[in-house]
Amino acid sequence: MEDNRVLEMRGIVKTFPGVKALQNVDFSLNKGEIHALMGENGAGKSTLIKVLTGVYSKDAGTITLEGKGEVAIHSPQDAQKNGISTVYQEITLCPNLTVAENMFIGRGEGKITNWKKMNEEADKLLQSLEIPAKAKQQLSNCSIAVQQMVAIARAVDMDCKVLILDEPTSSLDEQEVEKLFGLMRDLKARGVGIIFVTHFLDQVYEVCDKITVLRDGQLVGEYEIKDLPRVQLVAKMLGKEMDDLSDIKGEGGSYEGADADERVFEASELQSNAGIKPFDFYIKKGEVNGFTGLLGSGRSECVRAIFGADRVLNGTVKMHGKEVKIGKPLDAMKHGIAYLPEDRKGDGIIGDLSVKENIILALQVLTGFFKPFSKAQVNAFAEEYIKKLNIKTASVDTPIKSLSGGNQQKVILARWLLMHPEYLILDEPTRGIDVGTKVDIQKLVLELAKEGMSVTFISSETDEMLRTCSRLVVMRDRKVVGELSGGDLTQNKIMSTIAGDK
Ligand SMILES: Nc1ncnc2c1ncn2[C@@H]1O[C@H](COP(=O)(O)OP(=O)(O)OP(=O)(O)O)[C@@H](O)[C@H]1O
Ligand SMILES: [Mg+2]
């Protein structure tokens, strides 16, 4: 084994019923290295990590750790004991405890004998890692980014040699990502080996030293970052060259009906109980527009108010020029509005139901459960969207919880597309979705608009907004501060409007 090696996985095999999730995969990690694990949705990234952390048992292969030789890891506790720590995307801390309690709780090493000492130790560690939090602060008062860093601090203090971050950045804004990267670099300098899973290519090139690419459960290769330009990385992930991404807008034309100027939805002085300033908003037939602004600027709150997902306090809403009342999501759905929420875990996925049941759900709610669709219809709907969105699933009857993270998201997106709503609202529809499918989804949105659907789009990635939207509403501090269209639709213009530059 190379001197510098901290982890070596060889010939890892893992099979689920009907799925070869990992076929003879090798992976190795050096001390003080940040190593990206990349691949399309369902490629096997999370499975490899779960084998390493003892969540899944492997069918074959070996795991060797620096100084310890081959190790048997049968549970997350075994992994911990061997210095392997994981921070999952969903934060698994306790929000109603303090920062220090979260860092030390459940460690059972008898290390902490009293509260005072615990708080002191916590503050020391927070300081040394430059994490902007105090030991005695309640965790729920910290931003998501800081909460994530606390999770990392917890992991680090456990004598960690290998730190695994599975899509840690998908709910962070740019500044928060920078802070997280600072922390990662710091740990790297201390010799920790870091495995980083993400779908953001920019981030990979900013912070990583090496890349391992998986495709369909197989190892494609391991590369030094400097030897693998972006286009080649994408080609390796997809197994083919990707079409030019630059211009998908305008390619297929836009909606040309006689009613193209009609305002399908219009709100004035709309205000909800979620703390946003009253705002005006409209969308025309066949238009794609969007809300942009930093995370927490109120983008999501605006669309939640439109859909009746938060309680509306004030304002009027019109559809096709006629005043309507939208007090709750079902009212909105009855008026032909559909909404893909940002928080899919809380609002969307029903884990024990099958893929097809999850897809049909919203349409069934709308038509009423007493008028069920036939089995053949449901299967046909499900199969249509599995194909359209390239959903990787063993069958339509597979429980959604056994799909990879990105594929679960696609199922929820299918649920709303299937409704063929007149007005579709998508909040971060491509988060956690791989580059190839991202483009497919953007194209699908533009196609639907061309057929006359109106779509409001929210994404943290401004290039994605620029590629799909013809008009952007800009938000800052929970207030609408501008609107951009035509020649003003540029990255710079968005940034300066968000910043409030004149
Ligand atoms: N518990 C499970 N039961 C059955 N199949 C599973 C289970 N976990 C994963 N799979 C399957 O194994 C394959 C690899 O999934 P995995 O979660 O490792 O993908 P991933 O690379 O992490 O994708 P994503 O980017 O979407 O998170 C997928 O086809 C998935 O459906
Ligand atoms: Mg995954």
PDB file of C-alpha atoms in Angstrom, residues 170-171 270 272-276 279 290-312 339-344 347 423 425-429 431 456-460 465 473-480:
ATOM      1  CA  SER A 170     -27.012  21.367  -1.985  1.00  0.00           C
ATOM      2  CA  SER A 171     -28.835  23.596   0.476  1.00  0.00           C
ATOM      3  CA  LEU A 270     -49.786  39.351  -1.902  1.00  0.00           C
ATOM      4  CA  SER A 272     -48.277  35.534   3.651  1.00  0.00           C
ATOM      5  CA  ASN A 273     -47.485  34.762   7.263  1.00  0.00           C
ATOM      6  CA  ALA A 274     -43.933  33.742   6.308  1.00  0.00           C
ATOM      7  CA  GLY A 275     -42.510  37.222   6.732  1.00  0.00           C
ATOM      8  CA  ILE A 276     -42.166  38.403   3.136  1.00  0.00           C
ATOM      9  CA  PHE A 279     -45.426  41.661  -3.622  1.00  0.00           C
ATOM     10  CA  GLY A 290     -38.439  32.774 -12.133  1.00  0.00           C
ATOM     11  CA  PHE A 291     -37.609  34.109  -8.714  1.00  0.00           C
ATOM     12  CA  THR A 292     -33.932  34.661  -8.045  1.00  0.00           C
ATOM     13  CA  GLY A 293     -31.985  35.877  -5.034  1.00  0.00           C
ATOM     14  CA  LEU A 294     -29.777  34.445  -2.349  1.00  0.00           C
ATOM     15  CA  LEU A 295     -30.867  31.529  -0.267  1.00  0.00           C
ATOM     16  CA  GLY A 296     -33.230  32.874   2.371  1.00  0.00           C
ATOM     17  CA  SER A 297     -34.125  35.952   0.319  1.00  0.00           C
ATOM     18  CA  GLY A 298     -37.759  34.861   0.194  1.00  0.00           C
ATOM     19  CA  ARG A 299     -37.918  33.114  -3.187  1.00  0.00           C
ATOM     20  CA  SER A 300     -39.584  30.017  -1.821  1.00  0.00           C
ATOM     21  CA  GLU A 301     -41.902  32.004   0.421  1.00  0.00           C
ATOM     22  CA  CYS A 302     -43.254  33.872  -2.608  1.00  0.00           C
ATOM     23  CA  VAL A 303     -44.226  30.737  -4.476  1.00  0.00           C
ATOM     24  CA  ARG A 304     -45.581  29.175  -1.321  1.00  0.00           C
ATOM     25  CA  ALA A 305     -47.867  32.187  -0.971  1.00  0.00           C
ATOM     26  CA  ILE A 306     -48.971  31.836  -4.596  1.00  0.00           C
ATOM     27  CA  PHE A 307     -49.842  28.182  -4.052  1.00  0.00           C
ATOM     28  CA  GLY A 308     -51.544  28.744  -0.695  1.00  0.00           C
ATOM     29  CA  ALA A 309     -48.961  26.612   1.074  1.00  0.00           C
ATOM     30  CA  ASP A 310     -48.405  29.345   3.654  1.00  0.00           C
ATOM     31  CA  ARG A 311     -51.309  31.273   5.133  1.00  0.00           C
ATOM     32  CA  VAL A 312     -52.161  34.257   2.974  1.00  0.00           C
ATOM     33  CA  TYR A 339     -46.149  23.118  -7.133  1.00  0.00           C
ATOM     34  CA  LEU A 340     -42.994  21.078  -6.653  1.00  0.00           C
ATOM     35  CA  PRO A 341     -41.747  22.061  -3.191  1.00  0.00           C
ATOM     36  CA  GLU A 342     -38.143  22.627  -2.279  1.00  0.00           C
ATOM     37  CA  ASP A 343     -38.228  20.381   0.754  1.00  0.00           C
ATOM     38  CA  ARG A 344     -38.981  17.038  -0.834  1.00  0.00           C
ATOM     39  CA  ASP A 347     -43.408  17.661   1.606  1.00  0.00           C
ATOM     40  CA  TYR A 423     -49.415  26.816 -14.256  1.00  0.00           C
ATOM     41  CA  ILE A 425     -44.228  26.073 -10.051  1.00  0.00           C
ATOM     42  CA  LEU A 426     -40.868  24.326  -9.621  1.00  0.00           C
ATOM     43  CA  ASP A 427     -38.743  25.100  -6.580  1.00  0.00           C
ATOM     44  CA  GLU A 428     -35.228  23.734  -7.090  1.00  0.00           C
ATOM     45  CA  PRO A 429     -36.374  20.919  -9.396  1.00  0.00           C
ATOM     46  CA  ARG A 431     -31.184  19.876  -6.977  1.00  0.00           C
ATOM     47  CA  THR A 456     -42.261  29.592 -12.568  1.00  0.00           C
ATOM     48  CA  PHE A 457     -38.815  28.296 -11.810  1.00  0.00           C
ATOM     49  CA  ILE A 458     -36.545  28.692  -8.806  1.00  0.00           C
ATOM     50  CA  SER A 459     -32.952  27.517  -8.820  1.00  0.00           C
ATOM     51  CA  SER A 460     -29.847  28.393  -6.850  1.00  0.00           C
ATOM     52  CA  MET A 465     -32.309  30.229 -14.621  1.00  0.00           C
ATOM     53  CA  VAL A 473     -38.031  38.572 -10.430  1.00  0.00           C
ATOM     54  CA  VAL A 474     -35.127  39.464  -8.138  1.00  0.00           C
ATOM     55  CA  MET A 475     -35.410  39.249  -4.363  1.00  0.00           C
ATOM     56  CA  ARG A 476     -33.373  40.607  -1.516  1.00  0.00           C
ATOM     57  CA  ASP A 477     -34.141  40.448   2.214  1.00  0.00           C
ATOM     58  CA  ARG A 478     -37.608  39.018   1.664  1.00  0.00           C
ATOM     59  CA  LYS A 479     -38.557  41.780  -0.734  1.00  0.00           C
ATOM     60  CA  VAL A 480     -38.923  41.968  -4.508  1.00  0.00           C
TER      61      VAL A 480
END
